[in-house]
CSV table of C-alpha atoms (C1' of nucleotides) in Angstrom, one decimal:
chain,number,residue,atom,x,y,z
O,1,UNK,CA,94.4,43.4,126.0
O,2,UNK,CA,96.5,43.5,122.6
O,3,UNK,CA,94.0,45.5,119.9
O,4,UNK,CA,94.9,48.0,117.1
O,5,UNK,CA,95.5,50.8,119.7
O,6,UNK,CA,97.0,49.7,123.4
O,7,UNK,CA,99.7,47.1,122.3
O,8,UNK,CA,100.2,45.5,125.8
O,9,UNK,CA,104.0,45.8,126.0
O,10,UNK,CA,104.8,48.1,123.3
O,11,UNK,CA,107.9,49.7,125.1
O,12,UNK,CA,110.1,46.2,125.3
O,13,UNK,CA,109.0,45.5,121.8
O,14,UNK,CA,110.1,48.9,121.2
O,15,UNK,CA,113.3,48.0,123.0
O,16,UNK,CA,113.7,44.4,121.0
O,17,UNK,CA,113.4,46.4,117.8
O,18,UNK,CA,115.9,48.6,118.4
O,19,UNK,CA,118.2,46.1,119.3
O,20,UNK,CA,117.3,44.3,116.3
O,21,UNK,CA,118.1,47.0,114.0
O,22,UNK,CA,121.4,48.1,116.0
O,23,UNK,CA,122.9,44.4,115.7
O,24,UNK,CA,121.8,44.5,112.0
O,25,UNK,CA,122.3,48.4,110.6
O,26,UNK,CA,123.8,49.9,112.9
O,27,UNK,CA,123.4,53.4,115.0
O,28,UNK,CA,123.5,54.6,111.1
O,29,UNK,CA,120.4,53.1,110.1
O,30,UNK,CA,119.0,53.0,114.2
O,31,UNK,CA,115.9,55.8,114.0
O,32,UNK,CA,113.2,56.3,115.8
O,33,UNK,CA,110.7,56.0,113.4
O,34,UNK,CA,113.1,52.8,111.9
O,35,UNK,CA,111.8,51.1,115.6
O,36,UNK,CA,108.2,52.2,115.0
O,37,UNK,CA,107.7,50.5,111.9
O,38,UNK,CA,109.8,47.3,113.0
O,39,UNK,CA,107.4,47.2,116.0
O,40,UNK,CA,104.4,48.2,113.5
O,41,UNK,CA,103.3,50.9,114.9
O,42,UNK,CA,102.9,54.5,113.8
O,43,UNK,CA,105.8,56.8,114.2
O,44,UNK,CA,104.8,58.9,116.7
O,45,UNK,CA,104.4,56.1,118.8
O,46,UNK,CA,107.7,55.7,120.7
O,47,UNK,CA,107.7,59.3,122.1
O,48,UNK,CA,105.4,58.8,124.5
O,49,UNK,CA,107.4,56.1,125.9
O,50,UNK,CA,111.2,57.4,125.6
O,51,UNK,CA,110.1,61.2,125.2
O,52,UNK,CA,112.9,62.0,122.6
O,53,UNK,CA,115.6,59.6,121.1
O,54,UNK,CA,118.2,60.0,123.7
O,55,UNK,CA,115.7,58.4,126.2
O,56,UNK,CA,115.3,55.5,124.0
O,57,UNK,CA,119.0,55.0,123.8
O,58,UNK,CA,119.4,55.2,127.1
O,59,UNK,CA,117.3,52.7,127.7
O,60,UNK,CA,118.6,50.2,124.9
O,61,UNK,CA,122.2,51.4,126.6
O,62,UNK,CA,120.8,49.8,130.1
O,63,UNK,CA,119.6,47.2,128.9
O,64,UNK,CA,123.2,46.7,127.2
O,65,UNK,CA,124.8,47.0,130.8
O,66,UNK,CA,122.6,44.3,131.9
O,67,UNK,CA,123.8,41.9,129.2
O,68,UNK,CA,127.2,43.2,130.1
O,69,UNK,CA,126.9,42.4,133.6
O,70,UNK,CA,125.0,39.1,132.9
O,71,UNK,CA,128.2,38.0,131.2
O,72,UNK,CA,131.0,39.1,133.4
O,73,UNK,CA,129.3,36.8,136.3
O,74,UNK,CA,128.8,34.2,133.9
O,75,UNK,CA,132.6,34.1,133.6
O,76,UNK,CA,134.1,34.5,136.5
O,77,UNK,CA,131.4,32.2,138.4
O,78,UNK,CA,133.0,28.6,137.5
O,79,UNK,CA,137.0,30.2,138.7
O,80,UNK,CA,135.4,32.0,141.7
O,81,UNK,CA,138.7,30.3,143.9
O,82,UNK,CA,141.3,31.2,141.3
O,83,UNK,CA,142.0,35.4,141.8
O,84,UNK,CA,143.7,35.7,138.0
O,85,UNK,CA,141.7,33.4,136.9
O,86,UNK,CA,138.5,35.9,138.2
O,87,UNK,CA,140.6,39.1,136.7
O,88,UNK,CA,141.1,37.2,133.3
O,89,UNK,CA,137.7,36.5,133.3
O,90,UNK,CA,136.7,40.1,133.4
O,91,UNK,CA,138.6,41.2,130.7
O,92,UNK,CA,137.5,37.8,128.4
O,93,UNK,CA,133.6,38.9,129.1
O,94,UNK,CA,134.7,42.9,129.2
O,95,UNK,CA,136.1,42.2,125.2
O,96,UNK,CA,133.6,39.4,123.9
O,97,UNK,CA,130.9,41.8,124.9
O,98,UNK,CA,132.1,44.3,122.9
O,99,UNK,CA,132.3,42.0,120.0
O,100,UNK,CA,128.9,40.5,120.5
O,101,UNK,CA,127.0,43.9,121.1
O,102,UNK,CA,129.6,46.8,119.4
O,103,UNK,CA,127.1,49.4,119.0
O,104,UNK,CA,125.4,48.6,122.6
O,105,UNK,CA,129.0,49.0,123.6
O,106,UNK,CA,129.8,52.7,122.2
O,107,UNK,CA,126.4,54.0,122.9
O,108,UNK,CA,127.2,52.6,126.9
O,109,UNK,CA,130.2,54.4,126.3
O,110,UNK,CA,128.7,57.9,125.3
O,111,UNK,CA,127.8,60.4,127.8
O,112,UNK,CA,126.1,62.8,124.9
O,113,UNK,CA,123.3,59.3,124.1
O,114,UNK,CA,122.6,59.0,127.6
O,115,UNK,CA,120.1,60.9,129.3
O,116,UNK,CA,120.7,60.6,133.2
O,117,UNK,CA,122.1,61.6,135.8
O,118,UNK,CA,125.7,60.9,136.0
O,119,UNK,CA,125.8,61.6,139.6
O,120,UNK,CA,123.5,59.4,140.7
O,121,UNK,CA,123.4,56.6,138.1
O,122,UNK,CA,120.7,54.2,137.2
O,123,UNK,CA,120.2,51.0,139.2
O,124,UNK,CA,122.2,49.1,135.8
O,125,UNK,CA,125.2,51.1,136.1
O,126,UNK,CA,125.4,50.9,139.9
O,127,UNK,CA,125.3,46.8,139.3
O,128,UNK,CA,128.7,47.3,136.7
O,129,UNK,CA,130.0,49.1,139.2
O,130,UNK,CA,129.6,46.6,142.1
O,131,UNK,CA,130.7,43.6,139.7
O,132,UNK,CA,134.0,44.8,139.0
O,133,UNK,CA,134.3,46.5,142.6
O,134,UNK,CA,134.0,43.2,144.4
O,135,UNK,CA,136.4,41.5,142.1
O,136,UNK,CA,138.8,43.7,143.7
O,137,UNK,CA,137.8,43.6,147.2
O,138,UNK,CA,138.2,39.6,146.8
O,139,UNK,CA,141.5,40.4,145.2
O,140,UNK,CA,142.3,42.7,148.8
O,141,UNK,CA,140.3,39.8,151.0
O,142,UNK,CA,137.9,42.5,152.2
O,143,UNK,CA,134.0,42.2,152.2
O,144,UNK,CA,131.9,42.6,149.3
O,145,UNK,CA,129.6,45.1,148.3
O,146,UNK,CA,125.6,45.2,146.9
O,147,UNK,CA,124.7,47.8,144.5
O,148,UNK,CA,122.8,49.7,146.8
O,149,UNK,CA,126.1,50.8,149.0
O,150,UNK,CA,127.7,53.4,147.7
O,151,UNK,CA,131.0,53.4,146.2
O,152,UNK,CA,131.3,56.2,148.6
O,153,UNK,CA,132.0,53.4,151.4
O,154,UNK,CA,135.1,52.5,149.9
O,155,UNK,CA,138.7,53.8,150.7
O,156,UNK,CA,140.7,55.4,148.4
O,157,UNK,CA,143.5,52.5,147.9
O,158,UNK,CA,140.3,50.4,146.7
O,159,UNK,CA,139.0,53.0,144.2
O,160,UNK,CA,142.5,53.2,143.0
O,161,UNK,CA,142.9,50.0,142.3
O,162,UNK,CA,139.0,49.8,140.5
O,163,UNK,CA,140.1,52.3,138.3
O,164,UNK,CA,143.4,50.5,137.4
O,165,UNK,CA,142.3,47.8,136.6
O,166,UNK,CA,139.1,49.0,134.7
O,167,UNK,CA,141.2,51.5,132.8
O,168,UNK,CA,143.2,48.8,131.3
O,169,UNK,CA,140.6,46.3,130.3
O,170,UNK,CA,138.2,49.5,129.2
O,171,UNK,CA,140.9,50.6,127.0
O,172,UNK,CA,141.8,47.4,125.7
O,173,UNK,CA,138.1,46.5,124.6
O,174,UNK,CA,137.4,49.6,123.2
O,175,UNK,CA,141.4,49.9,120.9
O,176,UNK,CA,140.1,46.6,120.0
O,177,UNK,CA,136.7,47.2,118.5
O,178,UNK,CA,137.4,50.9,116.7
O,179,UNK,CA,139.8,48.6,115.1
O,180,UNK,CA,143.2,50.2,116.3
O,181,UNK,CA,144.3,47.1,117.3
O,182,UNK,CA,144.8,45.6,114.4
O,183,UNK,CA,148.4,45.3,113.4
O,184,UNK,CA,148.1,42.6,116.5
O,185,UNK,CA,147.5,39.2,115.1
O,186,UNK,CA,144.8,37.2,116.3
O,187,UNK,CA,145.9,34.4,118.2
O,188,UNK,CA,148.2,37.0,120.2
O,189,UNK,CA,144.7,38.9,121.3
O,190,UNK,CA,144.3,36.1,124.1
O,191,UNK,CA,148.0,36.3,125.5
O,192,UNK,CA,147.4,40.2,125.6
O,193,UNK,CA,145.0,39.9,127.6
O,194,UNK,CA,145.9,37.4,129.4
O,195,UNK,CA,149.6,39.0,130.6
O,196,UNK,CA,147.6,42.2,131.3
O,197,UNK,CA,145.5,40.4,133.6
O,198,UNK,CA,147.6,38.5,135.2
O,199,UNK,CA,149.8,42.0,136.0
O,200,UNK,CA,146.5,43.7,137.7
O,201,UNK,CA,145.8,40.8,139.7
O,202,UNK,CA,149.2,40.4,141.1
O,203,UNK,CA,149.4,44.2,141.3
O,204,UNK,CA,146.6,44.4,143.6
O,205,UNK,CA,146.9,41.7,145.4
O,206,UNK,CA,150.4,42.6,146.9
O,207,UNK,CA,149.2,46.1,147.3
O,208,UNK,CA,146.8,44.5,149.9
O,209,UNK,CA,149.2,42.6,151.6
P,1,UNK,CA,141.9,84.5,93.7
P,2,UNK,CA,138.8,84.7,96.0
P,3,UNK,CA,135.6,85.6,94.0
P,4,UNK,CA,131.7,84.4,95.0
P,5,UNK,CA,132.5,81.2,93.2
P,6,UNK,CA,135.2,79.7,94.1
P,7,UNK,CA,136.3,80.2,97.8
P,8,UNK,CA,139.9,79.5,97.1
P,9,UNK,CA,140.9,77.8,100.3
P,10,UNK,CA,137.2,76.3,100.9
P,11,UNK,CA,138.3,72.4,102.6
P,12,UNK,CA,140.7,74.3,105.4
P,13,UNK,CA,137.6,76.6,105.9
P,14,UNK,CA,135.1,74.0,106.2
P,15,UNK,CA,137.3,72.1,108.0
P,16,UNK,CA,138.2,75.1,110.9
P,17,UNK,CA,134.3,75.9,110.6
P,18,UNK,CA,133.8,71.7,111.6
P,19,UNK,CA,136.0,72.4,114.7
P,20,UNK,CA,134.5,75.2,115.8
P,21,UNK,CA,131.1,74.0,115.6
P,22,UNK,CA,132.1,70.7,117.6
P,23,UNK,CA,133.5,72.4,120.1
P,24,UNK,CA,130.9,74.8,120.5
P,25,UNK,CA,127.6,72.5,120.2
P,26,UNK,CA,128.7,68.9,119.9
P,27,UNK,CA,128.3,65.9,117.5
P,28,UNK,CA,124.6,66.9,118.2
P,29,UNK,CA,124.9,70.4,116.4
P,30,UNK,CA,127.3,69.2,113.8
P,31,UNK,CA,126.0,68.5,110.0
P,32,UNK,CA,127.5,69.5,106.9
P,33,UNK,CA,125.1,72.3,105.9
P,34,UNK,CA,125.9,73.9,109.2
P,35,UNK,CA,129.6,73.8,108.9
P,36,UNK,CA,128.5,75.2,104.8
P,37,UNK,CA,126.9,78.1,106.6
P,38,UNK,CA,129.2,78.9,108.8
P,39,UNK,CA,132.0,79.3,105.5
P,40,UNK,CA,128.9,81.2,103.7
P,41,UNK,CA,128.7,78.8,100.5
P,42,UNK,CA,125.6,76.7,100.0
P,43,UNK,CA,125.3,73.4,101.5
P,44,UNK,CA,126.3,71.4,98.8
P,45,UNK,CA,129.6,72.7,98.9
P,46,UNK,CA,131.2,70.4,101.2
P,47,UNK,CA,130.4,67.6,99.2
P,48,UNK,CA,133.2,68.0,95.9
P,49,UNK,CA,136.0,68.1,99.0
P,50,UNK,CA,134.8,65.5,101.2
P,51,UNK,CA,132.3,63.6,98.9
P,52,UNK,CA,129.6,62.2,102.2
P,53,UNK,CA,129.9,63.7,105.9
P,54,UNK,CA,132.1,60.9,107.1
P,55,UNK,CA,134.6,62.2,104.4
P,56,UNK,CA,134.2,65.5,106.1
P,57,UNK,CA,134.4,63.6,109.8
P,58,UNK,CA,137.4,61.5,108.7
P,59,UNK,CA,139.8,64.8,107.8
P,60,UNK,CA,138.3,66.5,111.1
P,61,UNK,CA,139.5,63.4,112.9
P,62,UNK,CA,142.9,63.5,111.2
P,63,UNK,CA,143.2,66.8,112.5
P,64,UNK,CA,142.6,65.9,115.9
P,65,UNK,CA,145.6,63.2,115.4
P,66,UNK,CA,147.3,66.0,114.3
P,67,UNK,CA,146.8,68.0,117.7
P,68,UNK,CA,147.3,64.9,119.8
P,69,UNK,CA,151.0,64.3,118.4
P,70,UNK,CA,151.5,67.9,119.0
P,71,UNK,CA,150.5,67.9,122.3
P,72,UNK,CA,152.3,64.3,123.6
P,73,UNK,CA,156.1,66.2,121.6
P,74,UNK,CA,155.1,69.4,123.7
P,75,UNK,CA,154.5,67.5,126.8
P,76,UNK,CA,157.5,65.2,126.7
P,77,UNK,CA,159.9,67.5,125.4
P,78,UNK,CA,161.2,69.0,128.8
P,79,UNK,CA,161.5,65.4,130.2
P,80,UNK,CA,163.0,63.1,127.8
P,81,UNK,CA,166.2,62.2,130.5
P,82,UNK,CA,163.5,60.6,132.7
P,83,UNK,CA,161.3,57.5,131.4
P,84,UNK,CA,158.8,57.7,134.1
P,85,UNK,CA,158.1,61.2,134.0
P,86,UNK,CA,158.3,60.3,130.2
P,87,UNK,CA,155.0,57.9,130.1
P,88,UNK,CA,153.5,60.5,132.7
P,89,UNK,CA,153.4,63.0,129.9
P,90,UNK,CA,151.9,60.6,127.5
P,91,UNK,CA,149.0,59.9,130.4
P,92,UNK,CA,148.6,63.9,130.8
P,93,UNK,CA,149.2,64.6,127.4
P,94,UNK,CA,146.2,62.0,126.4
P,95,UNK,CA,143.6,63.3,129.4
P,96,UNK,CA,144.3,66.9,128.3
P,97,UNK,CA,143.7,66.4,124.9
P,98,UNK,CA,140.4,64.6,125.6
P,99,UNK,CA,139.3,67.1,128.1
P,100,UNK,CA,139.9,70.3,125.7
P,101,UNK,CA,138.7,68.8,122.4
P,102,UNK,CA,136.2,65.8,123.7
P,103,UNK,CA,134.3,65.5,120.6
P,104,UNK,CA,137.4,65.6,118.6
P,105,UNK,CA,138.6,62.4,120.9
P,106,UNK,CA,135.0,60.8,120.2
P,107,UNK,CA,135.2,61.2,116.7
P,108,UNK,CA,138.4,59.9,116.5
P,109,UNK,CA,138.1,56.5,118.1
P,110,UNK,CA,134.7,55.8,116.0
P,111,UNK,CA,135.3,53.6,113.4
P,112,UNK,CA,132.0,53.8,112.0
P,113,UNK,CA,132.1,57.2,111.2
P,114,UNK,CA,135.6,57.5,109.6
P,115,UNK,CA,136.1,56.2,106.0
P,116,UNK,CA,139.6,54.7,105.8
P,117,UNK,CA,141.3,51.5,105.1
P,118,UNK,CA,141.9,49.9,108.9
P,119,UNK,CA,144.8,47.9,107.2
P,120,UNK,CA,146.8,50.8,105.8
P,121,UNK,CA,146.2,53.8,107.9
P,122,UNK,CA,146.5,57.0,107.0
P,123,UNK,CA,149.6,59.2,107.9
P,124,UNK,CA,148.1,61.0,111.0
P,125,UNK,CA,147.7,57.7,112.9
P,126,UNK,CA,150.9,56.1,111.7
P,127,UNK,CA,152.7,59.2,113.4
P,128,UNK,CA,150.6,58.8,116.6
P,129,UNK,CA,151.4,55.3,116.6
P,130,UNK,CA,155.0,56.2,116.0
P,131,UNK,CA,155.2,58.6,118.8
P,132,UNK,CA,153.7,56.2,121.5
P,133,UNK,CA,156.2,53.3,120.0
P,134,UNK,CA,158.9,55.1,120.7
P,135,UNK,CA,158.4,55.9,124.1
P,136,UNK,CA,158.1,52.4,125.0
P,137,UNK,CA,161.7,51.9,123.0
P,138,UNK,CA,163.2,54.4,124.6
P,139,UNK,CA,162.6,52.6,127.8
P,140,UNK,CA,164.0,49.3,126.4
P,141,UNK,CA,167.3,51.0,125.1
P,142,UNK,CA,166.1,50.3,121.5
P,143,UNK,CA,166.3,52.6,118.5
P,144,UNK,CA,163.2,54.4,117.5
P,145,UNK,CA,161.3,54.1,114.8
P,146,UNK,CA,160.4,56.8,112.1
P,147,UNK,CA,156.4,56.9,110.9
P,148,UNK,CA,157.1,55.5,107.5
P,149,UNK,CA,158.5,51.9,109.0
P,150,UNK,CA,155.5,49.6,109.5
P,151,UNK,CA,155.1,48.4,113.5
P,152,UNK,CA,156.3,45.1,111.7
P,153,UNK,CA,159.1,45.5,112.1
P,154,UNK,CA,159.1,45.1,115.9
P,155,UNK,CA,159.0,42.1,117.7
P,156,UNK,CA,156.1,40.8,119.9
P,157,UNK,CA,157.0,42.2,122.9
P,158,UNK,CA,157.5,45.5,122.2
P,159,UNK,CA,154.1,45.6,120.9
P,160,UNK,CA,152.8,43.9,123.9
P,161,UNK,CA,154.6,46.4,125.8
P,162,UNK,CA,152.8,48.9,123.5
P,163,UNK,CA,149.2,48.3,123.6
P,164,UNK,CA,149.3,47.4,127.2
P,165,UNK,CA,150.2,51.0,127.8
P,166,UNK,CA,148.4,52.4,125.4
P,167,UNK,CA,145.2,50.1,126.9
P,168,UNK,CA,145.8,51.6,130.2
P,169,UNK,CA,145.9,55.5,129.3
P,170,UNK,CA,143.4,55.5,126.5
P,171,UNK,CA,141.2,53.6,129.1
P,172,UNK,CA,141.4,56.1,131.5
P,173,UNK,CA,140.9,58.8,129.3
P,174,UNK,CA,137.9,57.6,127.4
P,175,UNK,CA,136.3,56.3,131.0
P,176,UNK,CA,136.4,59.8,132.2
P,177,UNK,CA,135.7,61.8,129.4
P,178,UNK,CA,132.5,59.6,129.5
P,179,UNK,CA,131.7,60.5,132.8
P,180,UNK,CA,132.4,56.7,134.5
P,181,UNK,CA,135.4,57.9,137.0
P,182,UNK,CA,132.9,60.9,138.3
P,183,UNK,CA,132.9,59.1,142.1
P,184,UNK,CA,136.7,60.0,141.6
P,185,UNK,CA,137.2,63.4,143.4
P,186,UNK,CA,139.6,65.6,141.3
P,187,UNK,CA,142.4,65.7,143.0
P,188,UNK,CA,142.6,62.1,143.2
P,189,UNK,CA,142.8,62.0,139.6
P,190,UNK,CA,146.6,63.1,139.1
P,191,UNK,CA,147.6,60.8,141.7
P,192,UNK,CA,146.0,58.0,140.1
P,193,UNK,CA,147.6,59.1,136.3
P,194,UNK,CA,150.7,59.1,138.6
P,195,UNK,CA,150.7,55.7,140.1
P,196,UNK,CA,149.6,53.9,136.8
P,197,UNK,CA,152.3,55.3,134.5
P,198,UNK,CA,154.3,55.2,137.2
P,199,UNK,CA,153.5,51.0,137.2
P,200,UNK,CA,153.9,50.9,133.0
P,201,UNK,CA,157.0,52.6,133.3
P,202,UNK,CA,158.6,50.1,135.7
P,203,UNK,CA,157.3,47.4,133.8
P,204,UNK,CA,158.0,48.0,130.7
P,205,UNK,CA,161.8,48.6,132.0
P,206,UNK,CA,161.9,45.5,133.9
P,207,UNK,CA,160.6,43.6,131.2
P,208,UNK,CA,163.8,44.7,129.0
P,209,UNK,CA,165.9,44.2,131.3
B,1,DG,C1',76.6,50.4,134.0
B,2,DT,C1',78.1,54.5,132.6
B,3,DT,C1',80.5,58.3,133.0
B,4,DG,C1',84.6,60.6,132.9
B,5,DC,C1',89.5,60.7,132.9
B,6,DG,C1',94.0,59.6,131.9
B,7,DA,C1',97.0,56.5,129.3
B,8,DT,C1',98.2,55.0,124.8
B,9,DC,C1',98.5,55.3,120.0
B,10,DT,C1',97.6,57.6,115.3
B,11,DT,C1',97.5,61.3,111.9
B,12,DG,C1',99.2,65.3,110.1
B,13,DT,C1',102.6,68.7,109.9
B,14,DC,C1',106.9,71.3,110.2
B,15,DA,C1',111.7,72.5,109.7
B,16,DG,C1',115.9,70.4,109.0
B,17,DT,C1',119.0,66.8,107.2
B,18,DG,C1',122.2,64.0,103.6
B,19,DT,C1',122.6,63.0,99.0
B,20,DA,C1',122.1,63.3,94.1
B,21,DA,C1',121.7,65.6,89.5
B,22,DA,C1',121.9,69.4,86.7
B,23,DA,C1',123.2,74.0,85.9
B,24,DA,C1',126.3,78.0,86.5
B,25,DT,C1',130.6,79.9,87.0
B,26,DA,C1',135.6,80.2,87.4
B,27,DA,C1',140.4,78.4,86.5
B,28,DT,C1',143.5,75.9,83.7
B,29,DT,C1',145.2,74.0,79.9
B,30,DG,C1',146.2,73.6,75.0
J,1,DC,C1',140.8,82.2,72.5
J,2,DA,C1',138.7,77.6,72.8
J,3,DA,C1',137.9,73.6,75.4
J,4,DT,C1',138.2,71.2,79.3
J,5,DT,C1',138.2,70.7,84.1
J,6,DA,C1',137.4,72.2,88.9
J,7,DT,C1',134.5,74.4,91.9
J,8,DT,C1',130.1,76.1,93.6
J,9,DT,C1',125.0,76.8,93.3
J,10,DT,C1',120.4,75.5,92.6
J,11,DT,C1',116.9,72.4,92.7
J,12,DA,C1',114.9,68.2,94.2
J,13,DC,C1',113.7,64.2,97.0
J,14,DA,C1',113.2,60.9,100.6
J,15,DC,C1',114.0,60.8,105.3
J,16,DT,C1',114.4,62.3,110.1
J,17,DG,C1',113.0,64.1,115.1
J,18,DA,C1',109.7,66.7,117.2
J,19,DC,C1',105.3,68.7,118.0
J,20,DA,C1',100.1,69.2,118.2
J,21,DA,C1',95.7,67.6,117.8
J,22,DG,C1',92.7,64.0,117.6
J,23,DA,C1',91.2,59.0,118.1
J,24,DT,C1',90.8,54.9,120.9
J,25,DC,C1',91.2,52.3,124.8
J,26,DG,C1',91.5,50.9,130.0
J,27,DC,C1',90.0,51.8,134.3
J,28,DA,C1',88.5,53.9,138.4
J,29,DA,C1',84.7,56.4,140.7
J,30,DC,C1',80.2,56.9,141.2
DNA sequence: GTTGCGATCTTGTCAGTGTAAAAATAATTG
DNA sequence: CAATTATTTTTACACTGACAAGATCGCAAC
């Protein structure tokens, strides 16, 4: 069980830490050795876990699309008959998430931090990408997918469409939180977003019609 | 004049000696005592011209503004009778730009690594601001704006009109830069740039009409 | 059981990093 | 030419990621 050596579940304390310290420092002050001794254990310890430190990011980056994906259905689940509503509700979780978690967000965001495969993506990513798909295909009144389909199923008015829409309330997020958005004041944030969303929702659903 | 001390133009050449080592190995690859070998002084050098590295990343991303106004003038140049083909530039302009320079475009966007005051920016992004203002005001039929006059000085929907374009190409940029629109096949990828500015165009002149 | 083996963690080490302070050298100013 | 300032080097330090070797533990096979 839990001695000196053999901590029992050292790689999600590993995992906690490092969230910890990004929510707190920052990816300045986020090391390796800066999770070891939050977990208390020796330096060394998280290499045999994550291998090098673009494994444990890419882990703490999963783990971020989770929370991300947690969120988005946590929004849109109490407007699931109201289409803008659903659309408005993605870009409300898309930005709030990016407040809550910023550095989770950029290191999501960072292909050079993230050691897989970006052809076949991890089972996290493939659940982002079926959350915002089906918002769509709702939008379009066609079936939904699971996660384990392939995007590949799709047509190319549909991927369109994804893309459109994602674009826009990627872009929006992300202005936001590197802080070129600021010349916008506050209460007009919501109205933004909320014009923008309304566009893409009546954008694709007359392109379905 | 140029002597072992005193390099005589030492910030440009640490500066070209930053880009050339982000393009060649990455964010990775880049720290200040490489880019103070690679202008053969010692590596405290750097550190009387850009006082800490994000000094040094700041001017390299000011650079990169620099380039991306460039590129957007070059691109819309030939096209300034037609608006669409006008906010089609700006989409190109901004993929290209992320495409041949990606760590410049990382950099860029990363607020925690640049060191300037978010409510007065520097001159760099005031002219990149500037330049994307004043294609939206061209498509409203309203005078342009020089750099020097602050963005309040426009009303609320022009700079609605603004950052919802500017949302929906600098999402699309940074989402494939990052690897995310990969399921995309590439020729799909113009048609898509197409559609979308084609959609911001239209709006943005409906909305002043 | 106990033996062995693989998984887990520690210790020690290495080259490399950013930053600071002090010294050395050059340019500029009076 | 003297004094001051700007620029660059040298030296030093604490820290990092990675590696290798060893210590400890869990567990399966016998």
């Amino acid at each position: 069980m839990k001695t000196a050596y053999h901590h029992g579940d050292l790689k999600n304390a590993l995992l906690d830490a490092a969230d910890e310290i990004l929510l707190s420092k920052g990816l300045q002050g986020f090391t390796m050795r800066a999770c070891a001794r939050l977990a208390n254990v020796s330096h060394a310890a998280p290499k045999h876990h994550f291998g090098d430190i673009n494994g444990l990011l890419t882990e703490v980056a999963m783990r971020g699309f989770d929370r991300l994906v947690a969120l988005l259905q946590n929004k849109m689940q109490p407007v699931m008959g109201d289409l803008h509503a659903q659309m408005y509700a993605v870009g409300l979780a898309y930005v709030e998430f990016a407040e809550a978690y910023p550095e989770h967000f950029r290191i999501m965001f960072r292909k050079d931090l993230l050691s897989y495969d970006t052809q076949s993506p991890p089972r996290q990513i493939a659940v982002t990408y079926a959350t915002l798909t089906n918002v769509v295909l709702r939008h379009r009144g066609e079936p939904e997918i699971s996660e384990i389909e392939s995007m590949a199923s799709l047509n190319g008015e549909v991927i369109k469409d994804i893309f459109m829409c994602w674009s826009n309330i990627h872009g929006y997020a992300h202005l936001r939180l590197e802080g070129q958005l600021n010349s916008i004041p506050e209460e007009t944030h919501l109205k933004i977003l909320q014009e923008n969303t309304q566009r893409l929702s009546d954008l694709v659903q007359r392109r379905a019609a």
